[in-house]
Amino acid sequence: MNTDGWSRRRFVGLLARTATAAAALPAAAACGGAGGAQAPSATPVASRASGGASGRERGPSGPRPLLLGTYTSAEGGGRGIALAEYEPGTGRITGRGLLAEVGDPSYLAVHPDGRTVYAVDEREDGAVTAVRLSDRKVLGSRSTGGAAPCHLSVHPGGRWLFSANYGSGSVAVHPVDASGAPGERTHLVTHSAPPPGPGQRGPHAHQVVTAPDGAHVLAVDLGTDTVYTYRLDEGAGTLAEVARARTRPGAGPRHLTFHPGGRHAYLANELDNTVAVCAYDPGTGRLTVGEPQSTGAGPGQGSGTNYPAQFLVTADGAYAFLANRGHDSLTRYAVEARGARLRLLGTVPVGGDFPRQIAFSLDGALLFAANQRSGTVTAFHVSVADGGLRPAGEPFASPVAVCALPL
């Protein structure tokens, strides 16, 4: 990606202003797949992937930063965390170079103060890396104690960083210091039970998020068909298991997103091409998985299988969207009964191949999809009236695009 004559100093200034403005906001943003929590009173920020919700407040005018994750070790992959910008009104994306050279930064999340971005290094010796946005300085990397971390999120209080090691089925906790840098692990929890589901050789932690109550941390494990709930000790940075929620065998749960009301969540099951509405008890942290429902997405062309990737929910809780890999579409649901029911409305083509992750813009008016196999990011206008999706601009070329984080 070139700078198209755009001054590096100007873009660094935009990143710095973005960090300063975001510092006043209490909730964290994450690369589309965060599915985690915001405090009940939190103001929606750039990407509500950590809360899975879009905002509808008026955002700053002018171009906005867009961070892009990739697999640097893949053929044709990128060099690290890429920089781009998007026009809030049109959805047009323009490349602006590189934020930092990080190995296989397949998932990104931003600190609640907006000053630091975190990336997983999805490699055999997994790590998390922190980059300061104002000057692009790498603040440090720390081992996750596991293999192939594929997701991370920041606790709303900003003091703890969680990561999910897919390859080894474990969850790591790191402290975050005043500069935004991660410290040495305070805890590592491995999912040793229940036994792996059909066709699985072991646990595969795919996501770790904080519940809306702030006290509980949920880890979604594809390998054991289980969502684990932990109580966080905010002083020590340790996790104590308090509940387990089982899906049906072979479902392969991948991604969980909470409804803004905090009493329900939506689970994308990667392996059996279903979704489920879950009831959540904030007092106990107990999650109850409902009956499997349709994604509305049949077998993909050529692949023969559809793999649901991620949910997003609008900030008003009225609509939910699901990314479908294989079918290469976005499913739209109406959310009813105060979050307790999803009603399938249909699907729209995503305009790319294998949408691994989706995220809302700052004001919730745009939805971005990172399409891994086509190496593109596509954007859609989101209708306030009916949650309809309309393509915005042309697909943006980004090598092995697996994460798009609008700021």
Short mmCIF file of C-alpha atoms in Angstrom, two decimals:
data_model
loop_
_atom_site.label_atom_id
_atom_site.label_comp_id
_atom_site.label_asym_id
_atom_site.label_seq_id
_atom_site.Cartn_x
_atom_site.Cartn_y
_atom_site.Cartn_z
CA MET A 1 0.00 0.00 0.00
CA ASN A 2 1.35 3.43 -0.84
CA THR A 3 0.68 6.75 0.79
CA ASP A 4 -0.74 8.38 -2.35
CA GLY A 5 1.24 11.51 -1.54
CA TRP A 6 -0.40 11.76 1.85
CA SER A 7 1.98 13.04 4.53
CA ARG A 8 3.16 10.50 7.10
CA ARG A 9 3.18 13.31 9.67
CA ARG A 10 -0.46 14.08 8.93
CA PHE A 11 -1.50 10.48 9.44
CA VAL A 12 0.48 10.16 12.68
CA GLY A 13 -1.29 13.33 13.80
CA LEU A 14 -4.64 11.73 12.98
CA LEU A 15 -3.71 8.65 15.01
CA ALA A 16 -2.65 10.84 17.93
CA ARG A 17 -5.91 12.82 17.81
CA THR A 18 -7.83 9.56 17.62
CA ALA A 19 -6.07 8.29 20.75
CA THR A 20 -6.70 11.55 22.61
CA ALA A 21 -10.40 11.59 21.70
CA ALA A 22 -10.84 7.92 22.57
CA ALA A 23 -9.23 8.43 25.99
CA ALA A 24 -12.47 9.99 27.20
CA LEU A 25 -14.45 6.88 26.28
CA PRO A 26 -14.82 4.09 28.84
CA ALA A 27 -15.13 1.04 26.58
CA ALA A 28 -12.55 -0.89 24.56
CA ALA A 29 -12.69 -1.68 20.88
CA ALA A 30 -11.55 -4.87 19.27
CA CYS A 31 -11.16 -6.30 15.85
CA GLY A 32 -14.66 -7.31 14.95
CA GLY A 33 -14.50 -10.53 16.78
CA ALA A 34 -14.32 -9.45 20.29
CA GLY A 35 -17.88 -10.32 21.26
CA GLY A 36 -17.11 -9.20 24.72
CA ALA A 37 -18.45 -6.61 27.00
CA GLN A 38 -18.96 -3.02 27.65
CA ALA A 39 -20.08 -1.65 30.97
CA PRO A 40 -23.84 -1.02 30.92
CA SER A 41 -23.26 2.73 30.74
CA ALA A 42 -20.37 2.61 28.30
CA THR A 43 -20.35 4.82 25.23
CA PRO A 44 -19.88 2.87 21.99
CA VAL A 45 -16.49 3.42 20.37
CA ALA A 46 -14.88 2.78 17.05
CA SER A 47 -15.53 -0.91 16.59
CA ARG A 48 -17.92 -2.50 19.00
CA ALA A 49 -16.48 -5.86 18.20
CA SER A 50 -15.57 -6.34 21.83
CA GLY A 51 -19.18 -5.62 22.65
CA GLY A 52 -20.36 -6.71 19.23
CA ALA A 53 -22.42 -3.55 19.03
CA SER A 54 -22.40 -0.50 16.80
CA GLY A 55 -22.96 3.04 17.97
CA ARG A 56 -25.23 5.61 16.40
CA GLU A 57 -23.77 8.72 17.96
CA ARG A 58 -22.32 11.35 15.66
CA GLY A 59 -18.66 10.59 14.99
CA PRO A 60 -15.85 13.00 14.06
CA SER A 61 -15.96 14.33 10.52
CA GLY A 62 -13.27 13.60 7.95
CA PRO A 63 -11.28 10.42 7.29
CA ARG A 64 -10.85 7.89 10.08
CA PRO A 65 -8.03 5.37 10.73
CA LEU A 66 -8.54 1.70 9.85
CA LEU A 67 -6.06 -0.90 11.15
CA LEU A 68 -5.69 -4.17 9.26
CA GLY A 69 -4.43 -7.55 10.47
CA THR A 70 -2.96 -10.30 8.31
CA TYR A 71 -0.91 -13.49 8.27
CA THR A 72 2.63 -12.38 7.48
CA SER A 73 3.80 -16.00 7.14
CA ALA A 74 1.16 -16.83 4.50
CA GLU A 75 1.97 -16.68 0.81
CA GLY A 76 1.14 -13.18 -0.35
CA GLY A 77 0.60 -11.99 3.21
CA GLY A 78 1.30 -8.55 4.60
CA ARG A 79 4.27 -7.16 6.54
CA GLY A 80 2.47 -6.54 9.83
CA ILE A 81 -0.33 -4.28 11.08
CA ALA A 82 -1.32 -2.19 8.07
CA LEU A 83 -2.72 1.35 8.12
CA ALA A 84 -5.59 2.64 6.05
CA GLU A 85 -8.26 5.30 6.33
CA TYR A 86 -11.96 5.30 5.54
CA GLU A 87 -14.46 8.01 4.70
CA PRO A 88 -17.38 7.78 7.17
CA GLY A 89 -19.89 9.02 4.63
CA THR A 90 -18.94 6.83 1.67
CA GLY A 91 -17.06 3.89 3.15
CA ARG A 92 -14.19 4.46 0.72
CA ILE A 93 -10.93 2.94 2.01
CA THR A 94 -7.45 4.21 1.15
CA GLY A 95 -4.14 2.57 2.11
CA ARG A 96 -1.68 4.55 4.25
CA GLY A 97 1.25 2.21 4.82
CA LEU A 98 2.29 0.23 7.88
CA LEU A 99 1.69 0.76 11.59
CA ALA A 100 4.25 -1.79 12.79
CA GLU A 101 6.03 -4.96 11.69
CA VAL A 102 4.40 -7.64 13.84
CA GLY A 103 4.47 -11.36 13.03
CA ASP A 104 1.09 -12.82 12.03
CA PRO A 105 -1.10 -10.14 13.68
CA SER A 106 -4.35 -11.97 12.94
CA TYR A 107 -6.43 -10.22 15.61
CA LEU A 108 -6.34 -6.67 16.99
CA ALA A 109 -7.85 -4.88 19.99
CA VAL A 110 -7.55 -1.34 21.30
CA HIS A 111 -7.03 -0.30 24.93
CA PRO A 112 -10.02 1.53 26.49
CA ASP A 113 -8.01 4.78 26.53
CA GLY A 114 -7.53 4.51 22.76
CA ARG A 115 -3.76 4.99 22.89
CA THR A 116 -2.52 1.44 22.36
CA VAL A 117 -3.38 -1.37 19.95
CA TYR A 118 -2.70 -5.01 20.81
CA ALA A 119 -2.10 -7.84 18.37
CA VAL A 120 -1.85 -11.58 18.74
CA ASP A 121 1.21 -13.15 17.12
CA GLU A 122 -0.52 -16.29 15.84
CA ARG A 123 2.48 -18.58 15.77
CA GLU A 124 3.59 -21.81 17.43
CA ASP A 125 5.26 -19.77 20.16
CA GLY A 126 2.35 -17.41 20.65
CA ALA A 127 2.70 -13.85 21.87
CA VAL A 128 0.85 -10.58 22.31
CA THR A 129 2.37 -7.30 21.10
CA ALA A 130 1.48 -3.71 22.02
CA VAL A 131 1.93 -0.74 19.67
CA ARG A 132 1.44 2.90 20.70
CA LEU A 133 -0.74 4.62 18.11
CA SER A 134 0.58 8.17 18.45
CA ASP A 135 4.10 7.35 17.24
CA ARG A 136 3.84 3.69 16.10
CA LYS A 137 6.30 2.56 18.77
CA VAL A 138 6.25 -1.14 19.66
CA LEU A 139 5.93 -1.16 23.47
CA GLY A 140 6.79 -4.83 23.85
CA SER A 141 5.75 -8.43 23.31
CA ARG A 142 4.96 -11.16 25.83
CA SER A 143 4.55 -14.89 25.47
CA THR A 144 1.00 -16.20 25.81
CA GLY A 145 2.32 -19.52 27.06
CA GLY A 146 0.53 -21.36 24.28
CA ALA A 147 0.34 -22.00 20.56
CA ALA A 148 -1.44 -20.03 17.84
CA PRO A 149 -3.29 -17.34 19.83
CA CYS A 150 -6.16 -16.19 17.60
CA HIS A 151 -8.09 -13.72 19.79
CA LEU A 152 -7.45 -11.14 22.48
CA SER A 153 -9.44 -8.54 24.40
CA VAL A 154 -8.84 -5.88 27.02
CA HIS A 155 -10.81 -5.76 30.26
CA PRO A 156 -12.98 -2.59 30.37
CA GLY A 157 -10.93 -1.37 33.35
CA GLY A 158 -7.84 -1.37 31.14
CA ARG A 159 -5.58 -3.25 33.56
CA TRP A 160 -5.78 -6.76 32.10
CA LEU A 161 -5.25 -8.26 28.65
CA PHE A 162 -6.73 -11.68 27.81
CA SER A 163 -5.71 -13.93 24.92
CA ALA A 164 -6.99 -17.27 23.60
CA ASN A 165 -4.44 -19.88 22.46
CA TYR A 166 -6.20 -21.89 19.77
CA GLY A 167 -3.48 -24.48 19.29
CA SER A 168 -3.12 -25.42 22.96
CA GLY A 169 -6.64 -24.64 24.21
CA SER A 170 -5.62 -22.17 26.90
CA VAL A 171 -6.37 -18.65 28.07
CA ALA A 172 -3.66 -16.22 29.20
CA VAL A 173 -3.90 -13.12 31.39
CA HIS A 174 -1.38 -10.28 31.19
CA PRO A 175 -1.24 -7.10 33.27
CA VAL A 176 -1.16 -3.79 31.39
CA ASP A 177 1.01 -1.01 32.81
CA ALA A 178 0.44 2.74 32.67
CA SER A 179 2.21 3.02 29.32
CA GLY A 180 -0.06 0.38 27.78
CA ALA A 181 2.65 -2.28 27.63
CA PRO A 182 1.80 -5.86 28.63
CA GLY A 183 3.63 -7.46 31.56
CA GLU A 184 4.47 -11.07 32.29
CA ARG A 185 1.53 -13.47 32.51
CA THR A 186 -0.32 -13.61 35.81
CA HIS A 187 -2.32 -16.70 34.86
CA LEU A 188 -2.66 -19.41 32.23
CA VAL A 189 -5.76 -21.64 32.22
CA THR A 190 -5.85 -24.77 30.05
CA HIS A 191 -9.15 -26.38 29.06
CA SER A 192 -8.41 -29.96 30.15
CA ALA A 193 -12.08 -31.01 30.46
CA PRO A 194 -14.55 -31.99 29.13
CA PRO A 195 -13.06 -34.32 26.50
CA PRO A 196 -12.71 -32.98 22.94
CA GLY A 197 -15.77 -33.07 20.73
CA PRO A 198 -16.23 -35.28 17.64
CA GLY A 199 -13.30 -35.02 15.26
CA GLN A 200 -11.24 -32.88 17.64
CA ARG A 201 -7.86 -33.91 19.03
CA GLY A 202 -7.87 -31.43 21.86
CA PRO A 203 -9.19 -28.11 23.16
CA HIS A 204 -9.13 -25.05 20.89
CA ALA A 205 -9.76 -21.78 22.71
CA HIS A 206 -11.12 -19.43 20.04
CA GLN A 207 -12.25 -16.35 21.94
CA VAL A 208 -11.99 -14.75 25.39
CA VAL A 209 -14.20 -11.81 26.40
CA THR A 210 -15.41 -9.92 29.45
CA ALA A 211 -19.14 -10.13 30.18
CA PRO A 212 -21.17 -6.91 30.48
CA ASP A 213 -21.13 -7.22 34.29
CA GLY A 214 -17.34 -6.77 34.22
CA ALA A 215 -16.73 -9.47 36.81
CA HIS A 216 -16.84 -12.53 34.57
CA VAL A 217 -14.64 -13.60 31.66
CA LEU A 218 -15.97 -16.10 29.11
CA ALA A 219 -13.80 -18.35 26.94
CA VAL A 220 -15.28 -20.05 23.87
CA ASP A 221 -13.62 -23.38 23.02
CA LEU A 222 -14.28 -24.96 19.63
CA GLY A 223 -12.50 -28.19 20.52
CA THR A 224 -14.46 -29.06 23.67
CA ASP A 225 -17.82 -27.64 22.49
CA THR A 226 -17.88 -25.56 25.67
CA VAL A 227 -18.11 -21.95 26.83
CA TYR A 228 -16.25 -21.53 30.14
CA THR A 229 -17.10 -18.76 32.59
CA TYR A 230 -14.41 -17.46 34.94
CA ARG A 231 -14.56 -14.93 37.74
CA LEU A 232 -11.76 -12.39 37.42
CA ASP A 233 -9.72 -11.38 40.46
CA GLU A 234 -8.96 -7.81 39.42
CA GLY A 235 -6.26 -7.48 42.02
CA ALA A 236 -4.26 -10.59 41.19
CA GLY A 237 -5.16 -11.04 37.52
CA THR A 238 -6.28 -14.64 37.97
CA LEU A 239 -9.31 -16.56 36.71
CA ALA A 240 -11.45 -18.96 38.76
CA GLU A 241 -13.87 -21.19 36.84
CA VAL A 242 -17.50 -20.78 37.97
CA ALA A 243 -19.55 -22.39 35.18
CA ARG A 244 -19.51 -24.32 31.91
CA ALA A 245 -22.05 -24.24 29.09
CA ARG A 246 -22.04 -27.12 26.63
CA THR A 247 -23.20 -26.91 23.03
CA ARG A 248 -24.40 -29.99 21.22
CA PRO A 249 -21.51 -32.34 20.30
CA GLY A 250 -19.66 -31.26 17.18
CA ALA A 251 -21.10 -27.75 17.06
CA GLY A 252 -17.67 -26.15 17.30
CA PRO A 253 -18.53 -22.84 19.04
CA ARG A 254 -16.32 -20.03 17.75
CA HIS A 255 -17.61 -16.58 18.66
CA LEU A 256 -19.94 -15.11 21.32
CA THR A 257 -21.50 -11.63 21.23
CA PHE A 258 -23.58 -10.08 24.00
CA HIS A 259 -26.82 -8.20 23.50
CA PRO A 260 -26.59 -4.65 24.92
CA GLY A 261 -29.11 -5.61 27.59
CA GLY A 262 -26.53 -7.96 29.10
CA ARG A 263 -28.96 -10.86 29.65
CA HIS A 264 -28.51 -12.65 26.33
CA ALA A 265 -25.71 -13.53 23.95
CA TYR A 266 -25.43 -15.02 20.48
CA LEU A 267 -23.13 -17.92 19.66
CA ALA A 268 -21.73 -18.74 16.21
CA ASN A 269 -21.07 -22.47 15.81
CA GLU A 270 -18.38 -22.91 13.19
CA LEU A 271 -18.51 -26.65 12.57
CA ASP A 272 -22.23 -27.43 12.27
CA ASN A 273 -23.24 -24.16 10.56
CA THR A 274 -25.68 -23.03 13.27
CA VAL A 275 -26.19 -20.19 15.73
CA ALA A 276 -27.73 -20.20 19.19
CA VAL A 277 -29.33 -17.65 21.50
CA CYS A 278 -27.89 -17.94 25.01
CA ALA A 279 -29.36 -16.74 28.29
CA TYR A 280 -26.86 -15.13 30.68
CA ASP A 281 -27.10 -14.61 34.45
CA PRO A 282 -24.84 -11.68 35.49
CA GLY A 283 -24.99 -12.71 39.14
CA THR A 284 -23.51 -16.16 38.65
CA GLY A 285 -21.91 -15.83 35.23
CA ARG A 286 -23.86 -18.86 34.08
CA LEU A 287 -24.58 -19.12 30.36
CA THR A 288 -27.37 -21.35 29.03
CA VAL A 289 -27.11 -22.32 25.37
CA GLY A 290 -30.38 -22.42 23.44
CA GLU A 291 -31.45 -24.60 20.54
CA PRO A 292 -29.47 -24.43 17.27
CA GLN A 293 -30.86 -22.09 14.61
CA SER A 294 -30.21 -21.58 10.93
CA THR A 295 -27.56 -19.25 9.57
CA GLY A 296 -29.58 -18.89 6.40
CA ALA A 297 -26.40 -19.85 4.57
CA GLY A 298 -26.23 -23.08 2.62
CA PRO A 299 -23.09 -24.82 1.34
CA GLY A 300 -20.56 -22.48 -0.17
CA GLN A 301 -19.65 -22.65 -3.82
CA GLY A 302 -16.70 -25.00 -4.23
CA SER A 303 -16.17 -25.58 -0.51
CA GLY A 304 -19.38 -27.52 0.10
CA THR A 305 -19.49 -26.21 3.66
CA ASN A 306 -20.32 -22.95 5.41
CA TYR A 307 -18.37 -21.86 8.47
CA PRO A 308 -20.01 -19.09 10.54
CA ALA A 309 -17.33 -16.73 11.81
CA GLN A 310 -18.63 -13.88 13.92
CA PHE A 311 -21.67 -11.98 15.21
CA LEU A 312 -22.21 -8.22 15.56
CA VAL A 313 -25.19 -6.59 17.30
CA THR A 314 -26.31 -3.01 16.83
CA ALA A 315 -26.06 -0.73 19.89
CA ASP A 316 -29.83 -0.46 20.17
CA GLY A 317 -30.06 -4.25 20.18
CA ALA A 318 -32.45 -4.31 17.21
CA TYR A 319 -30.37 -6.23 14.63
CA ALA A 320 -27.62 -8.82 14.51
CA PHE A 321 -25.25 -9.73 11.68
CA LEU A 322 -23.31 -12.93 11.07
CA ALA A 323 -20.30 -13.44 8.78
CA ASN A 324 -20.44 -16.66 6.74
CA ARG A 325 -17.28 -18.20 5.28
CA GLY A 326 -17.90 -20.61 2.45
CA HIS A 327 -21.29 -19.11 1.62
CA ASP A 328 -19.45 -15.73 1.53
CA SER A 329 -22.37 -13.75 2.87
CA LEU A 330 -23.67 -11.70 5.77
CA THR A 331 -26.78 -12.95 7.53
CA ARG A 332 -29.17 -10.38 8.97
CA TYR A 333 -31.38 -11.10 11.99
CA ALA A 334 -34.04 -9.08 13.76
CA VAL A 335 -33.50 -9.23 17.52
CA GLU A 336 -36.76 -9.67 19.41
CA ALA A 337 -38.12 -10.24 22.93
CA ARG A 338 -35.48 -7.97 24.52
CA GLY A 339 -32.68 -10.06 23.09
CA ALA A 340 -34.16 -13.50 23.74
CA ARG A 341 -35.00 -14.29 20.12
CA LEU A 342 -33.34 -14.02 16.70
CA ARG A 343 -35.54 -13.88 13.60
CA LEU A 344 -33.79 -14.68 10.34
CA LEU A 345 -34.26 -11.93 7.73
CA GLY A 346 -31.96 -13.18 4.98
CA THR A 347 -28.43 -12.93 3.60
CA VAL A 348 -26.50 -10.57 1.33
CA PRO A 349 -23.26 -11.36 -0.59
CA VAL A 350 -20.21 -10.08 1.26
CA GLY A 351 -18.42 -9.13 -1.96
CA GLY A 352 -15.31 -11.15 -1.07
CA ASP A 353 -14.05 -14.65 -0.32
CA PHE A 354 -14.05 -16.10 3.23
CA PRO A 355 -15.12 -13.20 5.52
CA ARG A 356 -13.20 -14.04 8.68
CA GLN A 357 -14.14 -10.94 10.68
CA ILE A 358 -16.60 -8.02 10.66
CA ALA A 359 -16.67 -4.70 12.52
CA PHE A 360 -18.77 -1.55 12.80
CA SER A 361 -17.50 1.98 12.23
CA LEU A 362 -17.47 4.55 15.03
CA ASP A 363 -21.02 5.74 14.36
CA GLY A 364 -22.38 2.31 13.43
CA ALA A 365 -23.30 3.51 9.96
CA LEU A 366 -20.77 1.24 8.24
CA LEU A 367 -19.93 -2.45 8.53
CA PHE A 368 -16.51 -3.68 7.38
CA ALA A 369 -15.70 -7.29 6.42
CA ALA A 370 -12.15 -8.67 6.22
CA ASN A 371 -12.13 -11.33 3.50
CA GLN A 372 -9.18 -13.66 3.98
CA ARG A 373 -8.99 -15.60 0.71
CA SER A 374 -9.73 -12.71 -1.64
CA GLY A 375 -7.40 -10.37 0.28
CA THR A 376 -10.00 -7.62 0.42
CA VAL A 377 -11.94 -5.47 2.86
CA THR A 378 -15.51 -4.66 1.86
CA ALA A 379 -17.77 -2.04 3.42
CA PHE A 380 -21.54 -1.72 3.75
CA HIS A 381 -23.93 1.05 4.74
CA VAL A 382 -26.13 -0.09 7.65
CA SER A 383 -29.73 1.12 7.56
CA VAL A 384 -31.09 2.54 10.82
CA ALA A 385 -34.64 1.77 9.70
CA ASP A 386 -34.40 -1.95 9.01
CA GLY A 387 -30.78 -3.05 9.46
CA GLY A 388 -30.43 -3.43 5.70
CA LEU A 389 -26.93 -3.65 4.20
CA ARG A 390 -25.90 -1.79 1.05
CA PRO A 391 -22.40 -1.98 -0.49
CA ALA A 392 -20.26 1.11 0.16
CA GLY A 393 -17.49 1.80 -2.32
CA GLU A 394 -15.22 -0.71 -4.01
CA PRO A 395 -13.46 -3.64 -2.27
CA PHE A 396 -10.10 -2.56 -0.83
CA ALA A 397 -7.12 -4.81 -1.54
CA SER A 398 -5.30 -5.88 1.63
CA PRO A 399 -3.02 -8.97 1.65
CA VAL A 400 -4.64 -11.94 3.44
CA ALA A 401 -7.09 -9.63 5.21
CA VAL A 402 -8.22 -11.32 8.44
CA CYS A 403 -8.98 -8.33 10.66
CA ALA A 404 -10.26 -4.79 10.07
CA LEU A 405 -10.37 -2.43 13.07
CA PRO A 406 -11.93 1.00 12.43
CA LEU A 407 -11.00 3.73 14.93
#
